[in-house]
mmCIF file of C-alpha atoms and ligand atoms in Angstrom:
data_model
loop_
_atom_site.group_PDB
_atom_site.id
_atom_site.type_symbol
_atom_site.label_atom_id
_atom_site.label_comp_id
_atom_site.label_asym_id
_atom_site.label_seq_id
_atom_site.Cartn_x
_atom_site.Cartn_y
_atom_site.Cartn_z
ATOM 1 C CA UNK A 6 35.796 94.201 -15.029
ATOM 2 C CA UNK A 7 35.341 97.025 -12.495
ATOM 3 C CA UNK A 8 32.778 99.641 -13.400
ATOM 4 C CA UNK A 9 34.476 102.643 -14.973
ATOM 5 C CA UNK A 10 34.072 105.860 -12.959
ATOM 6 C CA UNK A 11 35.104 109.157 -14.534
ATOM 7 C CA UNK A 12 36.479 112.072 -12.525
ATOM 8 C CA UNK A 13 33.358 114.137 -13.238
ATOM 9 C CA UNK A 14 31.035 111.356 -12.104
ATOM 10 C CA UNK A 15 33.081 110.800 -8.945
ATOM 11 C CA UNK A 16 33.141 114.507 -8.055
ATOM 12 C CA UNK A 17 29.383 114.822 -8.525
ATOM 13 C CA UNK A 18 28.741 111.714 -6.432
ATOM 14 C CA UNK A 19 30.946 113.089 -3.676
ATOM 15 C CA UNK A 20 29.044 116.361 -3.645
ATOM 16 C CA UNK A 21 26.252 114.491 -1.866
ATOM 17 C CA UNK A 22 28.631 113.892 1.075
ATOM 18 C CA UNK A 23 28.441 117.613 1.870
ATOM 19 C CA UNK A 24 24.899 118.453 3.021
ATOM 20 C CA UNK A 25 24.930 122.144 2.051
ATOM 21 C CA UNK A 26 27.097 121.877 -1.029
ATOM 22 C CA UNK A 27 26.067 124.296 -3.744
ATOM 23 C CA UNK A 28 28.025 122.676 -6.541
ATOM 24 C CA UNK A 29 30.683 125.392 -6.619
ATOM 25 C CA UNK A 30 33.451 123.172 -5.297
ATOM 26 C CA UNK A 31 32.354 120.471 -7.706
ATOM 27 C CA UNK A 32 32.548 123.010 -10.528
ATOM 28 C CA UNK A 33 35.995 124.147 -9.439
ATOM 29 C CA UNK A 34 37.403 120.645 -9.370
ATOM 30 C CA UNK A 35 35.963 120.049 -12.815
ATOM 31 C CA UNK A 36 37.553 123.281 -14.116
ATOM 32 C CA UNK A 37 40.907 122.133 -12.791
ATOM 33 C CA UNK A 38 40.391 118.742 -14.467
ATOM 34 C CA UNK A 39 39.761 120.481 -17.805
ATOM 35 C CA UNK A 40 42.823 122.735 -17.403
ATOM 36 C CA UNK A 41 44.907 119.651 -16.559
ATOM 37 C CA UNK A 42 43.915 117.977 -19.825
ATOM 38 C CA UNK A 43 44.929 121.045 -21.839
ATOM 39 C CA UNK A 44 48.251 121.398 -20.008
ATOM 40 C CA UNK A 45 48.837 117.672 -20.483
ATOM 41 C CA UNK A 46 48.422 118.046 -24.226
ATOM 42 C CA UNK A 47 51.073 120.776 -24.318
ATOM 43 C CA UNK A 48 53.465 118.983 -21.949
ATOM 44 C CA UNK A 49 53.327 115.958 -24.255
ATOM 45 C CA UNK A 50 54.299 118.172 -27.165
ATOM 46 C CA UNK A 51 57.322 119.558 -25.304
ATOM 47 C CA UNK A 52 59.614 116.964 -26.890
ATOM 48 C CA UNK A 53 58.781 118.471 -30.264
ATOM 49 C CA UNK A 54 60.216 121.890 -29.428
ATOM 50 C CA UNK A 55 63.006 121.489 -31.937
ATOM 51 C CA UNK A 56 60.408 121.050 -34.617
ATOM 52 C CA UNK A 57 57.809 123.455 -33.292
ATOM 53 C CA UNK A 58 60.164 126.109 -31.927
ATOM 54 C CA UNK A 59 61.804 126.596 -28.525
ATOM 55 C CA UNK A 60 60.236 128.653 -25.783
ATOM 56 C CA UNK A 61 60.544 132.433 -26.070
ATOM 57 C CA UNK A 62 61.065 132.147 -29.825
ATOM 58 C CA UNK A 63 58.878 132.006 -32.905
ATOM 59 C CA UNK A 64 57.916 128.658 -34.367
ATOM 60 C CA UNK A 65 58.052 127.799 -38.049
ATOM 61 C CA UNK A 66 54.610 129.294 -38.618
ATOM 62 C CA UNK A 67 55.738 132.545 -37.043
ATOM 63 C CA UNK A 68 53.651 132.072 -33.844
ATOM 64 C CA UNK A 69 55.456 132.907 -30.651
ATOM 65 C CA UNK A 70 56.159 129.887 -28.452
ATOM 66 C CA UNK A 71 55.607 130.336 -24.752
ATOM 67 C CA UNK A 72 57.437 128.783 -21.881
ATOM 68 C CA UNK A 73 55.332 125.871 -20.695
ATOM 69 C CA UNK A 74 55.081 126.993 -17.103
ATOM 70 C CA UNK A 75 53.680 130.347 -18.211
ATOM 71 C CA UNK A 76 51.351 128.599 -20.618
ATOM 72 C CA UNK A 77 50.099 126.303 -17.837
ATOM 73 C CA UNK A 78 49.581 129.360 -15.652
ATOM 74 C CA UNK A 79 47.443 131.073 -18.290
ATOM 75 C CA UNK A 80 45.366 127.970 -18.956
ATOM 76 C CA UNK A 81 44.569 127.507 -15.286
ATOM 77 C CA UNK A 82 43.697 131.165 -14.854
ATOM 78 C CA UNK A 83 41.458 131.123 -17.952
ATOM 79 C CA UNK A 84 39.617 127.937 -16.978
ATOM 80 C CA UNK A 85 38.989 129.222 -13.454
ATOM 81 C CA UNK A 86 38.043 132.715 -14.568
ATOM 82 C CA UNK A 87 35.551 131.696 -17.205
ATOM 83 C CA UNK A 88 33.312 129.587 -15.018
ATOM 84 C CA UNK A 89 33.155 132.129 -12.188
ATOM 85 C CA UNK A 90 33.274 129.330 -9.614
ATOM 86 C CA UNK A 91 36.000 131.123 -7.640
ATOM 87 C CA UNK A 92 36.466 134.766 -6.712
ATOM 88 C CA UNK A 93 40.254 134.823 -6.686
ATOM 89 C CA UNK A 94 43.436 133.073 -7.685
ATOM 90 C CA UNK A 95 47.003 133.128 -6.401
ATOM 91 C CA UNK A 96 49.698 131.478 -8.501
ATOM 92 C CA UNK A 97 53.362 130.812 -7.866
ATOM 93 C CA UNK A 98 53.989 132.523 -11.202
ATOM 94 C CA UNK A 99 52.302 135.805 -10.209
ATOM 95 C CA UNK A 100 53.577 138.324 -7.721
ATOM 96 C CA UNK A 101 50.058 139.258 -6.518
ATOM 97 C CA UNK A 102 46.736 137.479 -6.278
ATOM 98 C CA UNK A 103 44.133 138.001 -9.009
ATOM 99 C CA UNK A 104 40.603 138.993 -8.118
ATOM 100 C CA UNK A 105 37.946 137.457 -10.374
ATOM 101 C CA UNK A 106 34.809 139.446 -11.085
ATOM 102 C CA UNK A 107 31.470 137.657 -10.740
ATOM 103 C CA UNK A 108 30.346 135.845 -13.908
ATOM 104 C CA UNK A 109 26.650 136.449 -14.607
ATOM 105 C CA UNK A 110 26.090 137.785 -11.049
ATOM 106 C CA UNK A 111 27.247 134.451 -9.617
ATOM 107 C CA UNK A 112 28.934 135.104 -6.238
ATOM 108 C CA UNK A 113 31.618 132.685 -5.236
ATOM 109 C CA UNK A 114 32.913 131.688 -1.845
ATOM 110 C CA UNK A 115 36.185 130.036 -2.880
ATOM 111 C CA UNK A 116 39.721 131.077 -3.791
ATOM 112 C CA UNK A 117 42.251 128.822 -5.518
ATOM 113 C CA UNK A 118 46.045 128.707 -5.095
ATOM 114 C CA UNK A 119 48.359 126.792 -7.429
ATOM 115 C CA UNK A 120 51.811 126.054 -8.728
ATOM 116 C CA UNK A 121 50.992 125.654 -12.431
ATOM 117 C CA UNK A 122 54.018 123.548 -13.358
ATOM 118 C CA UNK A 123 56.139 122.336 -10.497
ATOM 119 C CA UNK A 124 59.622 121.075 -11.334
ATOM 120 C CA UNK A 125 59.694 123.063 -14.551
ATOM 121 C CA UNK A 126 63.456 122.590 -14.967
ATOM 122 C CA UNK A 127 62.524 119.010 -15.952
ATOM 123 C CA UNK A 128 60.467 119.947 -18.995
ATOM 124 C CA UNK A 129 63.277 120.360 -21.473
ATOM 125 C CA UNK A 130 64.573 116.891 -20.708
ATOM 126 C CA UNK A 131 61.245 115.057 -20.822
ATOM 127 C CA UNK A 132 61.065 114.259 -17.093
ATOM 128 C CA UNK A 133 57.870 114.386 -14.995
ATOM 129 C CA UNK A 134 56.387 117.681 -13.874
ATOM 130 C CA UNK A 135 53.102 118.475 -12.155
ATOM 131 C CA UNK A 136 50.439 121.000 -11.210
ATOM 132 C CA UNK A 137 49.632 121.489 -7.503
ATOM 133 C CA UNK A 138 46.481 123.221 -6.250
ATOM 134 C CA UNK A 139 44.619 124.114 -3.085
ATOM 135 C CA UNK A 140 41.132 125.542 -2.502
ATOM 136 C CA UNK A 141 40.104 127.756 0.431
ATOM 137 C CA UNK A 142 36.786 129.215 1.484
ATOM 138 C CA UNK A 143 37.118 132.980 1.370
ATOM 139 C CA UNK A 144 37.151 134.945 4.622
ATOM 140 C CA UNK A 145 36.065 138.263 3.085
ATOM 141 C CA UNK A 146 32.401 139.035 2.443
ATOM 142 C CA UNK A 147 30.779 137.258 -0.487
ATOM 143 C CA UNK A 148 29.809 139.609 -3.249
ATOM 144 C CA UNK A 149 32.790 141.963 -2.918
ATOM 145 C CA UNK A 150 36.251 141.424 -4.352
ATOM 146 C CA UNK A 151 38.515 138.889 -2.631
ATOM 147 C CA UNK A 152 41.281 140.108 -0.321
ATOM 148 C CA UNK A 153 44.831 139.102 0.517
ATOM 149 C CA UNK A 154 43.609 137.586 3.802
ATOM 150 C CA UNK A 155 41.583 135.021 1.824
ATOM 151 C CA UNK A 156 44.869 133.502 0.662
ATOM 152 C CA UNK A 157 46.875 133.870 3.854
ATOM 153 C CA UNK A 158 45.063 131.030 5.594
ATOM 154 C CA UNK A 159 46.913 128.160 7.172
ATOM 155 C CA UNK A 160 46.795 124.715 5.568
ATOM 156 C CA UNK A 161 44.297 123.499 8.171
ATOM 157 C CA UNK A 162 41.704 125.730 6.466
ATOM 158 C CA UNK A 163 42.082 123.991 3.076
ATOM 159 C CA UNK A 164 38.779 122.711 1.704
ATOM 160 C CA UNK A 165 40.380 120.682 -1.078
ATOM 161 C CA UNK A 166 43.824 120.074 -2.528
ATOM 162 C CA UNK A 167 45.308 118.018 -5.280
ATOM 163 C CA UNK A 168 47.941 117.596 -7.925
ATOM 164 C CA UNK A 169 48.245 116.479 -11.500
ATOM 165 C CA UNK A 170 51.345 114.515 -12.440
ATOM 166 C CA UNK A 171 52.334 114.587 -16.099
ATOM 167 C CA UNK A 172 54.357 111.379 -16.006
ATOM 168 C CA UNK A 173 54.507 108.141 -17.980
ATOM 169 C CA UNK A 174 50.770 108.437 -17.622
ATOM 170 C CA UNK A 175 48.933 111.509 -16.372
ATOM 171 C CA UNK A 176 47.312 111.265 -12.961
ATOM 172 C CA UNK A 177 45.121 113.578 -10.932
ATOM 173 C CA UNK A 178 45.089 112.964 -7.174
ATOM 174 C CA UNK A 179 42.884 114.988 -4.846
ATOM 175 C CA UNK A 180 41.256 115.195 -1.458
ATOM 176 C CA UNK A 181 38.360 117.131 -0.008
ATOM 177 C CA UNK A 182 39.153 115.910 3.491
ATOM 178 C CA UNK A 183 37.547 112.489 3.145
ATOM 179 C CA UNK A 184 40.459 110.402 1.971
ATOM 180 C CA UNK A 185 42.554 110.633 -1.164
ATOM 181 C CA UNK A 186 41.629 109.288 -4.587
ATOM 182 C CA UNK A 187 43.628 109.036 -7.795
ATOM 183 C CA UNK A 188 42.504 109.206 -11.423
ATOM 184 C CA UNK A 189 44.466 108.260 -14.520
ATOM 185 C CA UNK A 190 43.946 110.028 -17.817
ATOM 186 C CA UNK A 191 42.866 107.705 -20.606
ATOM 187 C CA UNK A 192 44.126 109.667 -23.626
ATOM 188 C CA UNK A 193 42.009 107.631 -26.047
ATOM 189 C CA UNK A 194 38.784 109.027 -24.571
ATOM 190 C CA UNK A 195 40.215 112.172 -22.937
ATOM 191 C CA UNK A 196 38.825 111.326 -19.491
ATOM 192 C CA UNK A 197 40.369 110.907 -16.052
ATOM 193 C CA UNK A 198 39.224 107.500 -14.740
ATOM 194 C CA UNK A 199 39.194 106.454 -11.091
ATOM 195 C CA UNK A 200 42.244 104.195 -10.748
ATOM 196 C CA UNK A 201 43.343 104.457 -7.095
ATOM 197 C CA UNK A 202 40.640 104.515 -4.426
ATOM 198 C CA UNK A 203 41.295 105.679 -0.887
ATOM 199 C CA UNK A 204 45.078 105.899 -1.143
ATOM 200 C CA UNK A 205 46.938 105.030 2.077
ATOM 201 C CA UNK A 206 50.603 105.869 2.457
ATOM 202 C CA UNK A 207 52.733 102.993 3.833
ATOM 203 C CA UNK A 208 53.837 103.510 7.457
ATOM 204 C CA UNK A 209 57.467 103.201 6.321
ATOM 205 C CA UNK A 210 59.153 102.855 2.957
ATOM 206 C CA UNK A 211 62.465 102.182 1.296
ATOM 207 C CA UNK A 212 62.959 105.595 -0.252
ATOM 208 C CA UNK A 213 64.343 108.899 0.875
ATOM 209 C CA UNK A 214 64.288 111.928 -1.336
ATOM 210 C CA UNK A 215 66.526 114.940 -0.787
ATOM 211 C CA UNK A 216 69.005 116.977 -2.817
ATOM 212 C CA UNK A 217 72.032 115.215 -1.367
ATOM 213 C CA UNK A 218 74.277 117.590 -3.319
ATOM 214 C CA UNK A 219 73.534 120.170 -0.602
ATOM 215 C CA UNK A 220 74.512 117.767 2.198
ATOM 216 C CA UNK A 221 77.305 119.953 3.554
ATOM 217 C CA UNK A 222 74.970 122.942 3.617
ATOM 218 C CA UNK A 223 72.394 121.228 5.857
ATOM 219 C CA UNK A 224 72.297 121.604 9.638
ATOM 220 C CA UNK A 225 73.965 118.861 11.627
ATOM 221 C CA UNK A 226 70.700 117.136 12.639
ATOM 222 C CA UNK A 227 69.651 116.812 8.989
ATOM 223 C CA UNK A 228 73.054 115.411 8.065
ATOM 224 C CA UNK A 229 72.789 112.856 10.880
ATOM 225 C CA UNK A 230 69.304 111.854 9.705
ATOM 226 C CA UNK A 231 70.450 111.516 6.086
ATOM 227 C CA UNK A 232 73.400 109.385 7.276
ATOM 228 C CA UNK A 233 70.860 107.227 9.093
ATOM 229 C CA UNK A 234 68.805 106.763 5.895
ATOM 230 C CA UNK A 235 71.963 105.739 4.100
ATOM 231 C CA UNK A 236 72.951 103.349 6.954
ATOM 232 C CA UNK A 237 69.550 101.699 6.565
ATOM 233 C CA UNK A 238 70.339 101.188 2.858
ATOM 234 C CA UNK A 239 67.295 103.217 1.872
ATOM 235 C CA UNK A 240 67.182 104.080 -1.799
ATOM 236 C CA UNK A 241 67.810 107.699 -2.697
ATOM 237 C CA UNK A 242 65.449 109.056 -5.366
ATOM 238 C CA UNK A 243 65.381 112.742 -6.265
ATOM 239 C CA UNK A 244 63.628 113.882 -9.395
ATOM 240 C CA UNK A 245 63.836 117.626 -8.697
ATOM 241 C CA UNK A 246 60.092 117.935 -9.010
ATOM 242 C CA UNK A 247 58.507 117.835 -5.562
ATOM 243 C CA UNK A 248 55.178 116.641 -6.874
ATOM 244 C CA UNK A 249 56.808 113.633 -8.574
ATOM 245 C CA UNK A 250 58.964 112.774 -5.565
ATOM 246 C CA UNK A 251 56.009 113.044 -3.178
ATOM 247 C CA UNK A 252 53.864 110.982 -5.559
ATOM 248 C CA UNK A 253 56.327 108.072 -5.342
ATOM 249 C CA UNK A 254 56.352 108.327 -1.553
ATOM 250 C CA UNK A 255 52.565 108.484 -1.326
ATOM 251 C CA UNK A 256 52.330 105.132 -3.097
ATOM 252 C CA UNK A 257 55.509 103.348 -2.010
ATOM 253 C CA UNK A 258 56.363 105.002 1.305
ATOM 254 C CA UNK A 259 59.418 107.017 2.275
ATOM 255 C CA UNK A 260 60.347 110.560 3.189
ATOM 256 C CA UNK A 261 60.927 113.731 1.167
ATOM 257 C CA UNK A 262 63.085 116.465 2.685
ATOM 258 C CA UNK A 263 63.879 120.016 1.697
ATOM 259 C CA UNK A 264 65.748 121.496 4.669
ATOM 260 C CA UNK A 265 67.204 124.971 5.090
ATOM 261 C CA UNK A 266 70.507 125.665 3.392
ATOM 262 C CA UNK A 267 72.748 128.710 3.453
ATOM 263 C CA UNK A 268 71.191 129.887 0.205
ATOM 264 C CA UNK A 269 67.636 129.194 1.399
ATOM 265 C CA UNK A 270 67.608 129.820 5.167
ATOM 266 C CA UNK A 271 63.831 129.166 5.293
ATOM 267 C CA UNK A 272 63.898 126.310 2.778
ATOM 268 C CA UNK A 273 63.162 126.714 -0.920
ATOM 269 C CA UNK A 274 59.643 125.380 -1.324
ATOM 270 C CA UNK A 275 56.556 127.566 -1.106
ATOM 271 C CA UNK A 276 54.153 127.086 1.764
ATOM 272 C CA UNK A 277 51.022 128.237 -0.082
ATOM 273 C CA UNK A 278 51.495 126.653 -3.508
ATOM 274 C CA UNK A 279 53.438 123.479 -2.788
ATOM 275 C CA UNK A 280 53.804 122.482 0.848
ATOM 276 C CA UNK A 281 50.308 123.046 2.234
ATOM 277 C CA UNK A 282 48.375 121.295 -0.571
ATOM 278 C CA UNK A 283 50.757 118.299 -0.626
ATOM 279 C CA UNK A 284 50.704 118.134 3.188
ATOM 280 C CA UNK A 285 46.907 117.980 3.177
ATOM 281 C CA UNK A 286 46.979 115.090 0.714
ATOM 282 C CA UNK A 287 49.698 113.190 2.558
ATOM 283 C CA UNK A 288 47.992 113.681 5.945
ATOM 284 C CA UNK A 289 44.678 112.549 4.481
ATOM 285 C CA UNK A 290 46.467 109.403 3.281
ATOM 286 C CA UNK A 291 47.767 108.747 6.818
ATOM 287 C CA UNK A 292 51.171 110.425 6.465
ATOM 288 C CA UNK A 293 52.814 113.349 8.245
ATOM 289 C CA UNK A 294 54.343 116.629 7.194
ATOM 290 C CA UNK A 295 56.429 118.909 9.388
ATOM 291 C CA UNK A 296 59.032 121.600 8.951
ATOM 292 C CA UNK A 297 62.637 120.827 9.826
ATOM 293 C CA UNK A 298 61.964 123.011 12.893
ATOM 294 C CA UNK A 299 59.224 120.491 13.776
ATOM 295 C CA UNK A 300 56.061 122.560 13.301
ATOM 296 C CA UNK A 301 53.185 120.812 11.558
ATOM 297 C CA UNK A 302 53.268 122.365 8.069
ATOM 298 C CA UNK A 303 49.500 122.861 7.945
ATOM 299 C CA UNK A 304 49.647 124.943 11.134
ATOM 300 C CA UNK A 305 52.458 127.254 10.039
ATOM 301 C CA UNK A 306 51.051 130.815 10.010
ATOM 302 C CA UNK A 307 50.915 132.175 6.461
ATOM 303 C CA UNK A 308 52.168 135.752 6.335
ATOM 304 C CA UNK A 309 53.180 136.112 2.724
ATOM 305 C CA UNK A 310 51.877 134.670 -0.533
ATOM 306 C CA UNK A 311 55.323 133.464 -1.536
ATOM 307 C CA UNK A 312 56.533 132.389 1.896
ATOM 308 C CA UNK A 313 59.058 129.566 1.926
ATOM 309 C CA UNK A 314 59.228 126.757 4.448
ATOM 310 C CA UNK A 315 61.433 123.751 5.170
ATOM 311 C CA UNK A 316 59.707 120.388 4.913
ATOM 312 C CA UNK A 317 59.903 116.721 5.859
ATOM 313 C CA UNK A 318 56.903 114.848 4.444
ATOM 314 C CA UNK A 319 55.951 111.231 3.969
ATOM 315 C CA UNK A 320 55.461 107.976 5.854
ATOM 316 C CA UNK A 321 54.423 108.664 9.460
ATOM 317 C CA UNK A 322 57.039 106.506 11.177
ATOM 318 C CA UNK A 323 59.832 108.023 9.098
ATOM 319 C CA UNK A 324 58.760 111.599 9.806
ATOM 320 C CA UNK A 325 58.665 110.718 13.520
ATOM 321 C CA UNK A 326 62.151 109.288 13.239
ATOM 322 C CA UNK A 327 63.408 112.480 11.599
ATOM 323 C CA UNK A 328 61.856 114.412 14.483
ATOM 324 C CA UNK A 329 63.791 112.282 16.919
ATOM 325 C CA UNK A 330 67.045 113.147 15.138
ATOM 326 C CA UNK A 331 66.252 116.841 15.379
ATOM 327 C CA UNK A 332 65.598 116.524 19.119
ATOM 328 C CA UNK A 333 68.777 114.582 19.542
ATOM 329 C CA UNK A 334 71.210 116.551 17.404
ATOM 330 C CA UNK A 335 69.892 120.076 16.938
ATOM 331 C CA UNK A 336 71.907 122.438 19.108
ATOM 332 C CA UNK A 337 68.795 124.647 19.360
ATOM 333 C CA UNK A 338 66.279 121.912 20.227
ATOM 334 C CA UNK A 339 68.448 119.297 21.883
ATOM 335 C CA UNK A 340 66.693 118.057 25.035
ATOM 336 C CA UNK A 341 68.698 114.925 25.558
ATOM 337 C CA UNK A 342 65.951 112.563 24.293
HETATM 338 P P1 AHM B 478 59.675 125.197 -9.231
HETATM 339 O O1 AHM B 478 58.293 125.337 -8.671
HETATM 340 O O2 AHM B 478 60.260 126.493 -9.692
HETATM 341 O O3 AHM B 478 59.775 124.125 -10.254
HETATM 342 O O4 AHM B 478 60.673 124.803 -7.996
HETATM 343 C C1 AHM B 478 60.313 123.857 -7.068
HETATM 344 C C2 AHM B 478 61.136 122.625 -7.264
HETATM 345 C C3 AHM B 478 60.555 121.426 -6.560
HETATM 346 O O5 AHM B 478 59.628 120.765 -7.345
HETATM 347 C C4 AHM B 478 61.773 120.593 -6.311
HETATM 348 O O6 AHM B 478 61.598 119.687 -5.258
HETATM 349 C C5 AHM B 478 62.819 121.625 -6.016
HETATM 350 O O7 AHM B 478 62.402 122.807 -6.674
HETATM 351 C C6 AHM B 478 64.184 121.272 -6.499
HETATM 352 O O8 AHM B 478 65.082 122.209 -6.053
HETATM 353 P P2 AHM B 478 66.660 121.943 -6.053
HETATM 354 O O9 AHM B 478 67.074 121.973 -7.483
HETATM 355 O O10 AHM B 478 67.242 123.041 -5.235
HETATM 356 O O11 AHM B 478 66.901 120.601 -5.412
HETATM 357 MG MG1 MG B 479 57.079 124.508 -7.704
#
């Protein structure tokens, strides 16, 4: 039997890889692990809403029942606030960033961004959802409050990123820029255990993932590429939770697309909370992630906390192929290649 390695043990061991590490990043990752376990407990209870009370109502004991995505948001904020390991937070659920005062004079050099519960339309029907997070080193002076500029950093500045998938089992996958590792929650002991070491995305895969219902709203080059996927008999899988769709692709290979539509001219997904952290993970696993206008996602300038971006992410050869279709069919980019 392989030796069991817990998430905490793994994070602490990895701290030694960074010569000047102060333990703050280690502490942050542990805080996120704790928050994930609490959110997991509540997500698992979601099927009991008819017994316990539906969101925005009162349950049988008269307590008010919160929407799960808001609950997840509060848990993450609380866990990160209490330890004082970060000086600021930006969440997809909050309009503005939150500055965190120093805890016991501890100054922190990190800020955390997250989507507390991605794919939240899936909750009521018992389908997978996830938490996505990214960690940046602050740009403002340590000691003072954090500033908007600390969050408006491009993906290339990420120090760590990860996600938690609340699926048939609960997994936490993260990177600090030295490969990607996955941990599975063992509910009997309440610990995340190392289950997938050094994850490598396959160069190609049999899956493509896109909301094909919007097909007619996509630009011609995207339609041609989707036709190509269908001609190749690739299997279409679309859960409606980016973190779940990207998780499948990370392990089995394929491509996930969310192009621009008439309703979302810049795409629907958020650069800061969803696209940059998942791009960092996929790139670290050997994959690629670009916008449908062919910029590397992690280099897209971040101008707004809630900025949206189009995305094509997944197996490297498939992303390259998509790029080729854009060059070939986009009226704006066509160069005859
Ligand atoms: P959310 O963060 O509000 O849940 O929205 C993001 C989700 C993604 O997880 C998913 O890929 C996408 O929205 C689905 O959108 P659509 O229903 O337009 O296909
Ligand atoms: Mg989301």
